[in-house]
Short mmCIF file of C-alpha atoms in Angstrom, two decimals:
data_model
loop_
_atom_site.label_atom_id
_atom_site.label_comp_id
_atom_site.label_asym_id
_atom_site.label_seq_id
_atom_site.Cartn_x
_atom_site.Cartn_y
_atom_site.Cartn_z
CA UNK A 1 35.23 -16.17 -87.65
CA UNK A 2 31.61 -14.93 -87.32
CA UNK A 3 30.53 -17.99 -85.18
CA UNK A 4 28.05 -17.38 -82.35
CA UNK A 5 27.43 -19.01 -79.35
CA UNK A 6 26.48 -22.30 -80.11
CA UNK A 7 30.01 -23.37 -81.01
CA UNK A 8 30.99 -23.69 -77.49
CA UNK A 9 29.73 -26.77 -75.87
CA UNK A 10 28.66 -25.60 -72.48
CA UNK A 11 27.23 -29.16 -71.37
CA UNK A 12 30.68 -30.43 -70.05
CA UNK A 13 30.27 -28.00 -67.23
CA UNK A 14 27.29 -29.61 -65.79
CA UNK A 15 29.14 -32.83 -64.88
CA UNK A 16 29.81 -33.80 -61.38
CA UNK A 17 33.03 -35.27 -62.74
CA UNK A 18 35.87 -32.42 -62.05
CA UNK A 19 38.19 -33.82 -64.89
CA UNK A 20 35.55 -33.29 -67.40
CA UNK A 21 34.68 -30.19 -66.39
CA UNK A 22 38.42 -28.95 -66.52
CA UNK A 23 38.24 -30.42 -70.18
CA UNK A 24 35.44 -28.71 -71.06
CA UNK A 25 36.84 -25.26 -69.36
CA UNK A 26 39.97 -25.59 -71.38
CA UNK A 27 38.20 -26.12 -74.59
CA UNK A 28 35.92 -22.83 -73.94
CA UNK A 29 38.96 -20.92 -73.02
CA UNK A 30 40.81 -21.84 -76.29
CA UNK A 31 37.88 -20.66 -78.21
CA UNK A 32 37.52 -17.51 -76.44
CA UNK A 33 40.87 -16.68 -76.68
CA UNK A 34 41.15 -17.61 -80.28
CA UNK A 35 38.31 -15.19 -81.20
CA UNK A 36 39.80 -12.47 -78.69
CA UNK A 37 43.20 -12.68 -80.82
CA UNK A 38 41.08 -12.57 -84.05
CA UNK A 39 39.37 -9.24 -82.74
CA UNK A 40 42.71 -7.60 -81.63
CA UNK A 41 44.31 -8.36 -85.16
CA UNK A 42 41.51 -6.93 -87.02
CA UNK A 43 41.59 -3.66 -84.75
CA UNK A 44 45.13 -3.19 -86.01
CA UNK A 45 44.33 -3.97 -89.46
CA UNK A 46 43.06 -1.29 -91.93
CA UNK A 47 39.20 -2.18 -92.55
CA UNK A 48 37.88 -2.88 -96.17
CA UNK A 49 34.14 -1.72 -96.63
CA UNK A 50 33.07 -5.47 -96.57
CA UNK A 51 34.71 -6.30 -93.45
CA UNK A 52 32.71 -4.21 -90.84
CA UNK A 53 29.83 -6.42 -90.60
CA UNK A 54 31.43 -9.71 -90.28
CA UNK A 55 33.65 -8.07 -87.46
CA UNK A 56 30.37 -6.73 -85.66
CA UNK A 57 29.15 -10.49 -85.83
CA UNK A 58 32.20 -11.78 -84.58
CA UNK A 59 32.28 -9.20 -81.66
CA UNK A 60 28.70 -10.05 -80.76
CA UNK A 61 29.41 -13.63 -80.83
CA UNK A 62 32.15 -13.17 -78.25
CA UNK A 63 30.12 -10.85 -76.14
CA UNK A 64 27.41 -13.47 -75.80
CA UNK A 65 30.43 -15.94 -74.79
CA UNK A 66 31.47 -13.44 -72.20
CA UNK A 67 28.16 -12.81 -70.70
CA UNK A 68 27.71 -16.68 -70.24
CA UNK A 69 31.13 -16.61 -68.66
CA UNK A 70 30.06 -13.93 -66.58
CA UNK A 71 27.14 -15.69 -65.36
CA UNK A 72 29.03 -19.17 -64.56
CA UNK A 73 31.71 -17.03 -62.71
CA UNK A 74 28.86 -15.86 -60.15
CA UNK A 75 26.20 -18.61 -60.20
CA UNK A 76 27.61 -21.87 -61.03
CA UNK A 77 27.81 -24.29 -58.12
CA UNK A 78 30.89 -26.05 -58.80
CA UNK A 79 34.07 -23.63 -57.49
CA UNK A 80 36.52 -24.62 -60.15
CA UNK A 81 34.07 -23.54 -62.78
CA UNK A 82 33.40 -20.31 -61.20
CA UNK A 83 37.03 -19.34 -60.57
CA UNK A 84 38.48 -20.33 -64.20
CA UNK A 85 35.28 -18.76 -65.71
CA UNK A 86 36.50 -15.44 -63.74
CA UNK A 87 40.35 -16.06 -64.60
CA UNK A 88 39.29 -16.47 -68.63
CA UNK A 89 37.14 -13.06 -68.24
CA UNK A 90 40.40 -11.44 -66.79
CA UNK A 91 42.67 -12.72 -69.59
CA UNK A 92 40.32 -11.29 -72.20
CA UNK A 93 40.58 -8.20 -70.28
CA UNK A 94 44.08 -8.07 -70.28
CA UNK A 95 44.21 -8.16 -74.11
CA UNK A 96 42.47 -5.16 -74.38
CA UNK A 97 38.52 -6.38 -74.77
CA UNK A 98 35.87 -4.94 -72.74
CA UNK A 99 34.28 -7.60 -70.35
CA UNK A 100 30.64 -7.43 -69.12
CA UNK A 101 29.69 -6.58 -65.32
CA UNK A 102 26.30 -7.52 -63.66
CA UNK A 103 23.80 -5.11 -63.84
CA UNK A 104 21.23 -4.77 -60.64
CA UNK A 105 21.69 -6.00 -57.16
CA UNK A 106 21.36 -9.79 -56.97
CA UNK A 107 18.54 -12.27 -57.81
CA UNK A 108 15.38 -9.78 -56.87
CA UNK A 109 14.78 -6.01 -57.05
CA UNK A 110 12.56 -6.52 -53.91
CA UNK A 111 14.67 -8.45 -52.02
CA UNK A 112 18.29 -6.96 -50.69
CA UNK A 113 20.86 -9.33 -52.05
CA UNK A 114 22.76 -9.82 -48.70
CA UNK A 115 19.48 -11.76 -47.56
CA UNK A 116 19.79 -14.17 -50.22
CA UNK A 117 21.83 -17.39 -49.94
CA UNK A 118 25.03 -16.85 -52.04
CA UNK A 119 26.06 -19.55 -54.54
CA UNK A 120 29.07 -20.98 -52.63
CA UNK A 121 28.09 -20.52 -49.30
CA UNK A 122 25.28 -23.64 -49.44
CA UNK A 123 25.64 -26.32 -47.23
CA UNK A 124 26.20 -29.89 -48.60
CA UNK A 125 22.40 -30.60 -48.87
CA UNK A 126 21.82 -27.53 -50.79
CA UNK A 127 24.73 -27.63 -52.88
CA UNK A 128 23.10 -31.22 -54.03
CA UNK A 129 20.23 -29.18 -55.05
CA UNK A 130 21.91 -26.51 -56.70
CA UNK A 131 24.12 -29.23 -58.69
CA UNK A 132 21.27 -31.05 -59.81
CA UNK A 133 19.65 -27.76 -61.07
CA UNK A 134 22.39 -26.72 -62.82
CA UNK A 135 23.07 -30.19 -64.64
CA UNK A 136 19.29 -30.37 -65.66
CA UNK A 137 19.33 -26.54 -67.13
CA UNK A 138 23.01 -25.50 -67.38
CA UNK A 139 22.20 -22.90 -65.17
CA UNK A 140 21.09 -21.83 -61.76
CA UNK A 141 18.63 -19.01 -62.49
CA UNK A 142 17.15 -16.50 -60.08
CA UNK A 143 13.89 -18.17 -59.50
CA UNK A 144 15.70 -20.92 -57.90
CA UNK A 145 18.02 -18.58 -55.73
CA UNK A 146 14.93 -16.93 -54.38
CA UNK A 147 12.81 -20.24 -53.72
CA UNK A 148 15.83 -21.38 -51.82
CA UNK A 149 14.24 -19.29 -48.63
CA UNK A 150 12.16 -22.54 -48.77
CA UNK A 151 14.50 -25.70 -49.68
CA UNK A 152 11.87 -28.34 -49.28
CA UNK A 153 9.36 -26.42 -51.55
CA UNK A 154 12.24 -25.95 -53.99
CA UNK A 155 13.14 -29.54 -54.21
CA UNK A 156 9.58 -30.52 -55.25
CA UNK A 157 9.29 -27.46 -57.50
CA UNK A 158 12.60 -28.43 -59.49
CA UNK A 159 11.90 -32.01 -59.71
CA UNK A 160 8.12 -31.20 -61.12
CA UNK A 161 9.91 -28.92 -63.59
CA UNK A 162 12.43 -30.94 -64.77
CA UNK A 163 9.94 -33.74 -65.50
CA UNK A 164 7.40 -31.57 -67.20
CA UNK A 165 10.56 -30.16 -69.49
CA UNK A 166 12.87 -32.97 -69.88
CA UNK A 167 11.78 -36.64 -69.22
CA UNK A 168 9.62 -38.83 -71.34
CA UNK A 169 6.33 -37.20 -71.96
CA UNK A 170 3.59 -36.93 -74.94
CA UNK A 171 5.13 -33.70 -76.11
CA UNK A 172 8.32 -33.37 -77.97
CA UNK A 173 10.83 -31.03 -76.22
CA UNK A 174 10.77 -27.94 -78.47
CA UNK A 175 6.90 -28.03 -78.32
CA UNK A 176 7.28 -27.78 -74.34
CA UNK A 177 9.63 -24.68 -74.12
CA UNK A 178 7.30 -23.17 -76.93
CA UNK A 179 4.35 -23.64 -74.70
CA UNK A 180 6.29 -22.40 -71.86
CA UNK A 181 7.11 -18.96 -73.97
CA UNK A 182 3.39 -18.84 -74.90
CA UNK A 183 2.11 -19.18 -71.39
CA UNK A 184 4.81 -16.54 -69.89
CA UNK A 185 4.06 -14.06 -73.06
CA UNK A 186 0.33 -13.89 -71.86
CA UNK A 187 1.56 -11.89 -68.71
CA UNK A 188 4.32 -10.10 -70.68
CA UNK A 189 6.90 -12.07 -68.75
CA UNK A 190 9.95 -11.15 -71.03
CA UNK A 191 12.14 -12.99 -68.00
CA UNK A 192 10.73 -16.47 -68.80
CA UNK A 193 10.13 -15.77 -72.21
CA UNK A 194 14.01 -15.25 -72.93
CA UNK A 195 14.93 -18.10 -70.78
CA UNK A 196 12.79 -20.43 -72.84
CA UNK A 197 13.60 -18.83 -76.26
CA UNK A 198 17.10 -19.99 -75.50
CA UNK A 199 16.27 -23.36 -74.35
CA UNK A 200 13.91 -23.76 -77.30
CA UNK A 201 16.87 -23.20 -79.63
CA UNK A 202 19.09 -25.34 -77.65
CA UNK A 203 16.83 -28.62 -78.19
CA UNK A 204 16.52 -27.92 -81.74
CA UNK A 205 13.53 -25.89 -82.32
CA UNK A 206 12.90 -23.67 -85.70
CA UNK A 207 13.99 -19.89 -84.95
CA UNK A 208 10.97 -19.21 -87.70
CA UNK A 209 8.47 -19.84 -84.87
CA UNK A 210 9.86 -17.05 -82.81
CA UNK A 211 9.02 -14.59 -85.15
CA UNK A 212 5.65 -14.89 -84.15
CA UNK A 213 2.56 -17.49 -83.18
CA UNK A 214 1.54 -17.40 -86.83
CA UNK A 215 4.95 -18.84 -87.85
CA UNK A 216 4.64 -21.93 -85.49
CA UNK A 217 2.75 -25.01 -86.62
CA UNK A 218 -1.05 -24.69 -86.75
CA UNK A 219 -1.51 -27.41 -83.83
CA UNK A 220 0.19 -25.13 -81.60
CA UNK A 221 -1.77 -21.71 -83.01
CA UNK A 222 -4.77 -23.70 -82.27
CA UNK A 223 -3.71 -23.76 -78.66
CA UNK A 224 -3.67 -20.18 -78.41
CA UNK A 225 -7.34 -19.86 -77.35
CA UNK A 226 -7.12 -22.15 -74.47
CA UNK A 227 -3.88 -20.49 -73.51
CA UNK A 228 -5.87 -17.09 -73.28
CA UNK A 229 -8.75 -18.18 -71.25
CA UNK A 230 -6.98 -20.21 -68.88
CA UNK A 231 -4.30 -17.21 -68.02
CA UNK A 232 -7.20 -14.65 -67.72
CA UNK A 233 -10.78 -16.28 -67.21
CA UNK A 234 -10.41 -19.86 -66.82
CA UNK A 235 -14.11 -20.26 -65.41
CA UNK A 236 -15.20 -19.67 -69.24
CA UNK A 237 -13.29 -23.15 -70.30
CA UNK A 238 -15.90 -25.60 -71.71
CA UNK A 239 -15.68 -29.01 -73.36
CA UNK A 240 -16.05 -27.39 -76.69
CA UNK A 241 -12.70 -25.62 -76.17
CA UNK A 242 -11.50 -29.26 -75.58
CA UNK A 243 -13.33 -30.52 -78.62
CA UNK A 244 -12.01 -27.96 -80.69
CA UNK A 245 -8.13 -29.23 -80.07
CA UNK A 246 -8.73 -33.01 -79.91
CA UNK A 247 -11.02 -33.09 -83.18
CA UNK A 248 -8.92 -30.50 -85.77
CA UNK A 249 -8.02 -33.50 -88.26
CA UNK A 250 -4.51 -33.49 -89.15
CA UNK A 251 -3.81 -30.70 -86.61
CA UNK A 252 -5.53 -32.56 -83.49
CA UNK A 253 -4.10 -33.24 -80.20
CA UNK A 254 -4.06 -36.29 -78.22
CA UNK A 255 -5.65 -36.70 -74.98
CA UNK A 256 -2.00 -37.20 -73.35
CA UNK A 257 -0.70 -34.33 -75.53
CA UNK A 258 -3.14 -31.96 -74.14
CA UNK A 259 -3.02 -32.51 -70.58
CA UNK A 260 0.73 -32.26 -71.06
CA UNK A 261 0.41 -29.01 -72.79
CA UNK A 262 -2.44 -27.80 -69.73
CA UNK A 263 -0.02 -28.47 -67.14
CA UNK A 264 2.57 -26.60 -68.92
CA UNK A 265 0.23 -23.58 -69.24
CA UNK A 266 -0.77 -23.63 -65.82
CA UNK A 267 2.77 -24.11 -64.61
CA UNK A 268 4.15 -21.11 -66.55
CA UNK A 269 1.26 -18.69 -66.02
CA UNK A 270 1.71 -19.18 -62.04
CA UNK A 271 5.51 -18.97 -62.53
CA UNK A 272 4.98 -15.51 -64.49
CA UNK A 273 3.24 -14.53 -61.27
CA UNK A 274 6.13 -15.79 -59.12
CA UNK A 275 8.62 -13.91 -61.18
CA UNK A 276 6.67 -10.76 -60.79
CA UNK A 277 5.60 -10.98 -57.28
CA UNK A 278 9.10 -11.45 -56.20
CA UNK A 279 10.51 -9.03 -58.39
CA UNK A 280 12.75 -11.54 -60.18
CA UNK A 281 15.88 -9.83 -61.93
CA UNK A 282 16.87 -10.67 -65.45
CA UNK A 283 19.55 -13.65 -65.49
CA UNK A 284 23.01 -12.05 -65.77
CA UNK A 285 23.70 -13.57 -69.23
CA UNK A 286 20.32 -12.36 -70.79
CA UNK A 287 19.52 -9.05 -71.87
CA UNK A 288 19.15 -6.46 -68.80
CA UNK A 289 21.17 -8.69 -66.95
CA UNK A 290 24.83 -7.21 -67.67
CA UNK A 291 26.59 -4.24 -69.51
CA UNK A 292 29.92 -3.56 -71.23
CA UNK A 293 29.65 -0.17 -70.17
CA UNK A 294 32.01 0.53 -67.10
CA UNK A 295 30.51 1.90 -64.05
CA UNK A 296 29.31 5.45 -63.52
CA UNK A 297 29.99 7.70 -60.78
CA UNK A 298 26.58 6.89 -59.53
CA UNK A 299 25.25 3.42 -59.26
CA UNK A 300 21.93 4.46 -60.68
CA UNK A 301 20.43 3.36 -63.71
CA UNK A 302 17.95 5.94 -65.23
CA UNK A 303 15.67 3.10 -65.67
CA UNK A 304 15.36 2.05 -61.94
CA UNK A 305 14.89 5.79 -60.98
CA UNK A 306 11.96 6.37 -63.38
CA UNK A 307 10.06 3.08 -62.30
CA UNK A 308 10.78 3.58 -58.54
CA UNK A 309 13.33 0.62 -57.68
CA UNK A 310 16.09 2.48 -56.48
CA UNK A 311 19.15 0.95 -54.93
CA UNK A 312 19.31 2.91 -51.61
CA UNK A 313 19.55 1.09 -48.48
CA UNK A 314 15.82 -0.19 -47.94
CA UNK A 315 16.11 0.59 -44.05
CA UNK A 316 16.72 4.15 -44.84
CA UNK A 317 13.58 4.70 -47.30
CA UNK A 318 9.97 4.08 -45.94
CA UNK A 319 8.43 2.01 -48.78
CA UNK A 320 4.97 2.27 -47.67
CA UNK A 321 4.38 6.03 -47.05
CA UNK A 322 5.01 7.39 -43.41
CA UNK A 323 4.49 4.38 -41.20
CA UNK A 324 6.77 4.22 -38.44
CA UNK A 325 8.10 0.47 -37.03
CA UNK A 326 5.91 0.98 -34.19
CA UNK A 327 2.73 0.80 -36.48
CA UNK A 328 4.16 -2.06 -38.34
CA UNK A 329 4.54 -3.91 -35.09
CA UNK A 330 1.01 -3.21 -34.27
CA UNK A 331 -0.28 -4.76 -37.46
CA UNK A 332 1.36 -7.91 -36.48
CA UNK A 333 -0.23 -7.78 -33.15
CA UNK A 334 -3.61 -6.84 -34.35
CA UNK A 335 -3.49 -9.80 -36.75
CA UNK A 336 -2.34 -12.29 -34.10
CA UNK A 337 -5.33 -11.30 -31.77
CA UNK A 338 -8.01 -11.57 -35.05
CA UNK A 339 -6.41 -15.14 -35.38
CA UNK A 340 -6.95 -15.69 -31.55
CA UNK A 341 -10.49 -14.29 -31.74
CA UNK A 342 -11.46 -16.15 -34.80
CA UNK A 343 -10.50 -19.42 -33.19
CA UNK A 344 -12.42 -18.84 -30.14
CA UNK A 345 -15.50 -18.10 -32.16
CA UNK A 346 -15.13 -21.28 -34.15
CA UNK A 347 -15.00 -23.29 -31.08
CA UNK A 348 -18.33 -21.57 -29.71
CA UNK A 349 -20.58 -21.54 -32.80
CA UNK A 350 -20.77 -22.44 -36.53
CA UNK A 351 -22.66 -20.54 -39.13
CA UNK A 352 -25.64 -22.22 -40.96
CA UNK A 353 -24.95 -23.62 -44.52
CA UNK A 354 -27.08 -20.95 -45.86
CA UNK A 355 -25.09 -18.15 -44.11
CA UNK A 356 -21.61 -19.75 -45.17
CA UNK A 357 -22.70 -19.52 -48.98
CA UNK A 358 -23.97 -16.04 -48.59
CA UNK A 359 -20.63 -14.99 -47.10
CA UNK A 360 -18.84 -16.73 -49.95
CA UNK A 361 -20.86 -14.87 -52.59
CA UNK A 362 -20.10 -11.20 -50.56
CA UNK A 363 -16.58 -12.16 -50.72
CA UNK A 364 -16.38 -13.18 -54.33
CA UNK A 365 -18.10 -10.14 -55.43
CA UNK A 366 -16.08 -7.57 -53.43
CA UNK A 367 -12.76 -9.47 -54.67
CA UNK A 368 -13.68 -8.33 -58.03
CA UNK A 369 -13.46 -4.53 -57.00
CA UNK A 370 -10.11 -5.01 -55.33
CA UNK A 371 -7.70 -2.85 -57.51
CA UNK A 372 -4.46 -1.00 -56.65
CA UNK A 373 -4.59 2.91 -57.02
CA UNK A 374 -1.85 3.07 -59.62
CA UNK A 375 -3.61 -0.02 -61.97
CA UNK A 376 -3.28 1.07 -65.36
CA UNK A 377 -3.08 -0.66 -68.54
CA UNK A 378 0.38 -2.18 -69.49
CA UNK A 379 1.30 -2.29 -73.17
CA UNK A 380 3.01 -5.26 -74.10
CA UNK A 381 6.00 -5.24 -76.05
CA UNK A 382 6.47 -6.40 -79.54
CA UNK A 383 8.93 -9.03 -78.79
CA UNK A 384 6.67 -10.56 -75.91
CA UNK A 385 3.26 -10.07 -77.66
CA UNK A 386 4.16 -11.92 -80.99
CA UNK A 387 3.89 -15.11 -79.06
CA UNK A 388 0.33 -14.90 -78.28
CA UNK A 389 -2.92 -13.13 -80.07
CA UNK A 390 -5.52 -10.60 -78.86
CA UNK A 391 -3.27 -8.65 -76.57
CA UNK A 392 -6.36 -6.92 -75.22
CA UNK A 393 -8.17 -9.96 -73.58
CA UNK A 394 -7.42 -9.63 -69.87
CA UNK A 395 -8.78 -10.40 -66.46
CA UNK A 396 -9.69 -6.74 -65.88
CA UNK A 397 -12.47 -6.73 -68.92
CA UNK A 398 -14.39 -9.32 -67.03
CA UNK A 399 -14.42 -7.90 -63.26
CA UNK A 400 -14.82 -4.12 -64.39
CA UNK A 401 -17.86 -4.65 -66.09
CA UNK A 402 -19.65 -6.74 -63.12
CA UNK A 403 -19.82 -9.92 -65.26
CA UNK A 404 -20.90 -12.87 -62.92
CA UNK A 405 -18.53 -15.61 -62.08
CA UNK A 406 -20.36 -18.90 -61.82
CA UNK A 407 -19.79 -21.02 -58.68
CA UNK A 408 -17.48 -23.75 -58.81
CA UNK A 409 -18.17 -26.25 -55.88
CA UNK A 410 -15.28 -27.96 -54.66
CA UNK A 411 -17.50 -30.62 -53.35
CA UNK A 412 -18.54 -31.56 -57.21
CA UNK A 413 -15.20 -31.52 -58.51
CA UNK A 414 -11.84 -31.37 -56.79
CA UNK A 415 -8.29 -31.76 -57.39
CA UNK A 416 -7.51 -34.86 -55.02
CA UNK A 417 -10.89 -36.90 -56.15
CA UNK A 418 -10.99 -36.10 -59.85
CA UNK A 419 -8.08 -33.86 -61.15
CA UNK A 420 -5.15 -35.92 -59.71
CA UNK A 421 -6.18 -39.04 -61.10
CA UNK A 422 -6.95 -37.93 -64.48
CA UNK A 423 -3.52 -36.38 -64.59
CA UNK A 424 -2.05 -39.38 -63.53
CA UNK A 425 -3.87 -41.71 -65.93
CA UNK A 426 -3.20 -39.34 -69.10
CA UNK A 427 0.56 -38.29 -68.22
CA UNK A 428 1.76 -40.75 -65.63
CA UNK A 429 3.40 -39.65 -62.48
CA UNK A 430 3.05 -35.91 -63.17
CA UNK A 431 -0.10 -36.07 -61.05
CA UNK A 432 1.85 -37.53 -57.99
CA UNK A 433 4.55 -34.44 -58.49
CA UNK A 434 2.12 -31.83 -58.56
CA UNK A 435 -0.07 -33.33 -55.63
CA UNK A 436 3.18 -33.10 -53.28
CA UNK A 437 4.05 -29.71 -54.73
CA UNK A 438 0.51 -28.64 -53.92
CA UNK A 439 0.61 -30.18 -50.31
CA UNK A 440 4.08 -28.77 -49.64
CA UNK A 441 3.13 -24.99 -50.47
CA UNK A 442 -0.20 -25.66 -48.52
CA UNK A 443 1.13 -27.10 -45.32
CA UNK A 444 4.69 -25.38 -45.37
CA UNK A 445 5.31 -23.53 -42.01
CA UNK A 446 8.08 -22.61 -39.44
CA UNK A 447 5.46 -21.74 -37.01
CA UNK A 448 6.78 -18.05 -37.14
CA UNK A 449 5.10 -14.90 -37.87
CA UNK A 450 7.37 -12.10 -38.18
CA UNK A 451 9.07 -11.84 -34.55
CA UNK A 452 6.78 -14.21 -33.18
CA UNK A 453 7.45 -18.09 -32.58
CA UNK A 454 5.21 -21.16 -31.96
CA UNK A 455 2.51 -19.77 -34.06
CA UNK A 456 -0.05 -22.01 -35.55
CA UNK A 457 -0.60 -20.27 -39.12
CA UNK A 458 -2.78 -22.75 -40.62
CA UNK A 459 -5.73 -20.60 -40.31
CA UNK A 460 -3.91 -17.85 -42.21
CA UNK A 461 -2.37 -19.72 -44.93
CA UNK A 462 -6.05 -21.23 -45.67
CA UNK A 463 -7.65 -17.78 -45.52
CA UNK A 464 -4.85 -16.91 -48.55
CA UNK A 465 -5.42 -20.09 -50.54
CA UNK A 466 -9.21 -19.74 -50.18
CA UNK A 467 -9.34 -16.29 -51.09
CA UNK A 468 -7.25 -16.71 -54.42
CA UNK A 469 -9.78 -19.76 -55.22
CA UNK A 470 -12.62 -17.42 -54.17
CA UNK A 471 -11.54 -14.74 -56.83
CA UNK A 472 -11.85 -17.77 -59.57
CA UNK A 473 -15.32 -18.47 -58.26
CA UNK A 474 -14.18 -21.88 -56.35
CA UNK A 475 -15.95 -22.36 -53.36
CA UNK A 476 -15.01 -24.66 -50.20
CA UNK A 477 -18.82 -25.52 -48.39
CA UNK A 478 -16.91 -26.05 -45.02
CA UNK A 479 -15.30 -22.73 -45.04
CA UNK A 480 -16.42 -19.57 -43.28
CA UNK A 481 -15.35 -16.64 -46.02
CA UNK A 482 -15.88 -14.04 -43.15
CA UNK A 483 -12.64 -15.38 -41.85
CA UNK A 484 -11.01 -13.49 -44.92
CA UNK A 485 -11.90 -9.98 -44.38
CA UNK A 486 -10.80 -10.54 -40.89
CA UNK A 487 -7.20 -11.60 -41.72
CA UNK A 488 -6.36 -10.02 -45.04
CA UNK A 489 -6.25 -6.03 -44.95
CA UNK A 490 -6.75 -4.08 -48.30
CA UNK A 491 -3.11 -3.58 -49.06
CA UNK A 492 -2.36 -7.66 -48.77
CA UNK A 493 -5.66 -7.96 -51.09
CA UNK A 494 -4.22 -5.91 -53.64
CA UNK A 495 -1.03 -7.61 -53.78
CA UNK A 496 -2.60 -11.09 -53.94
CA UNK A 497 -5.14 -9.78 -56.67
CA UNK A 498 -2.33 -8.22 -58.89
CA UNK A 499 0.34 -10.99 -58.30
CA UNK A 500 -2.61 -13.81 -59.23
CA UNK A 501 -4.69 -12.06 -61.75
CA UNK A 502 -2.38 -9.20 -63.41
CA UNK A 503 1.14 -9.75 -62.39
CA UNK A 504 2.78 -7.68 -64.75
CA UNK A 505 1.35 -4.63 -62.76
CA UNK A 506 2.99 -5.51 -59.59
CA UNK A 507 5.33 -2.82 -58.25
CA UNK A 508 7.91 -2.75 -55.52
CA UNK A 509 5.63 -0.38 -53.67
CA UNK A 510 2.85 -3.09 -53.35
CA UNK A 511 5.36 -5.60 -52.26
CA UNK A 512 6.64 -3.34 -49.56
CA UNK A 513 3.16 -2.06 -48.37
CA UNK A 514 1.98 -5.65 -47.23
CA UNK A 515 3.14 -7.32 -43.59
CA UNK A 516 5.76 -4.66 -43.32
CA UNK A 517 7.02 -6.37 -40.31
CA UNK A 518 7.21 -9.70 -41.81
CA UNK A 519 10.69 -11.10 -43.15
CA UNK A 520 11.40 -11.64 -46.81
CA UNK A 521 11.32 -15.16 -46.30
CA UNK A 522 8.01 -14.85 -45.36
CA UNK A 523 6.91 -12.77 -48.36
CA UNK A 524 8.39 -15.50 -50.42
CA UNK A 525 6.47 -17.95 -48.69
CA UNK A 526 3.09 -16.11 -49.40
CA UNK A 527 4.14 -16.08 -53.42
CA UNK A 528 4.61 -19.86 -53.13
CA UNK A 529 0.79 -20.22 -51.70
CA UNK A 530 -0.24 -17.54 -54.54
CA UNK A 531 1.16 -19.54 -57.34
CA UNK A 532 0.05 -23.15 -56.33
CA UNK A 533 -3.14 -21.91 -55.41
CA UNK A 534 -3.59 -20.54 -59.03
CA UNK A 535 -2.28 -23.34 -60.53
CA UNK A 536 -4.59 -25.43 -58.86
CA UNK A 537 -7.56 -23.22 -59.74
CA UNK A 538 -6.67 -23.05 -63.49
CA UNK A 539 -5.86 -26.96 -63.54
CA UNK A 540 -9.63 -27.49 -62.17
CA UNK A 541 -11.37 -25.74 -64.78
CA UNK A 542 -9.36 -27.08 -67.55
CA UNK A 543 -9.66 -30.75 -66.14
CA UNK A 544 -13.09 -30.60 -65.37
CA UNK A 545 -13.65 -29.41 -68.95
CA UNK A 546 -11.63 -32.35 -70.26
CA UNK A 547 -13.62 -34.76 -67.81
CA UNK A 548 -17.05 -33.66 -69.42
CA UNK A 549 -15.50 -34.10 -72.85
CA UNK A 550 -14.79 -37.45 -72.06
CA UNK A 551 -17.85 -38.28 -70.30
#
């Protein structure tokens, strides 16, 4: 009876046909009740020494199934599945077996659960999007539930991710998930690592590979150097990196495979930024997302208290020091006024090319010294760090030593004219999907700023995007980098730099301390800009190196 979770077929629950779901639920119910009855009978029978381990394994297998059911009861877009999952859990509880309960307070540790769309409360259009996502992944993950603030972007994001992971492409399915694990692990993002470990096993990946990168095929091990440099110092990527992967004898990558791998690496580096930047909570069915312990008198978890993520009502606690509501209000007004003034200056005079170049170099240099006051080394946990090599390699080493970032001129190599066509040529349709996602993130606007309506936010969005590219040495000749200092204050720059370069160090205090009068949906919008600008920056350096190799 020591079977694991794999004996249960969850696939039927993803069907849009209610009869198929009903049949699948009945099979799941019978399997779980059979396991429950077995464990009940074991409790009433005297143990032989050899039975202990077998029974522990059986209980562990049942607990995994119950955790999965708990996730379905809260997160499945199909009402019948939610209700039947809850019914099965109660049936198990009535038989004397402890059932799990969710930990935490919703999909994000930074955003109150009441502000996030509840599953079951969505309109018809959103339900279709949820159902598509659930059908593709077998779950409605917390990233989706936070991105849902911006449905147009979410639809593009899910379509792109589905194509990268599940549609026809150069790389086999298990390689795709393993590359996702490698990329997320570079930023110690256990949330994404855990999700893709499960997906990797689900598509038939070899469990031995999960013991460490050295147990994966040499071809994947060879990708480790590119993963490292791309994640932390993409400006150092050269055509020699590309040549080393394409000419590795029996372990060689084809050009098409390499482009697929590069897109996956950049996608998951950026998604790690979003995960930390929005404080995404562990999935309900994963480690840290549920507990079998009954609720204590206090709702506090000791880990929450020590890391500053208290569950006290946010309105009663001032997260950013002793800043009054009126101070935060005046910050918004001051930002609006700066935008007006800059627009007037643009209309009156235009700086010379020499002056524009000088302002870029100043901003690039200054961006290296933007760090938070609580910036300290984060030691990766073994379960994450085994998926990559050279754990000490990061962005900080570079910037603290004042090394020079060479300037990458967009006029010489840009996504629209060069990167897009290269990706589309070697991995058809993906260039189009990524391009659409970039455009939606960059142009997304509701013409609001905090409490103000009918605001043209294009100047602010461009400043955020160009500041991120500036940190990576990427320059737009037609942009006045003097605007960045006018529009982005220090606390916002600290947040941007941390989310983009060292996301594992993001704290709730950083999230709370920028744009204090703005809505959570606006802060999530900022994160969409950050991850897409970061992904484009990484892609530009990698694709330029591939182009140089090809020519």
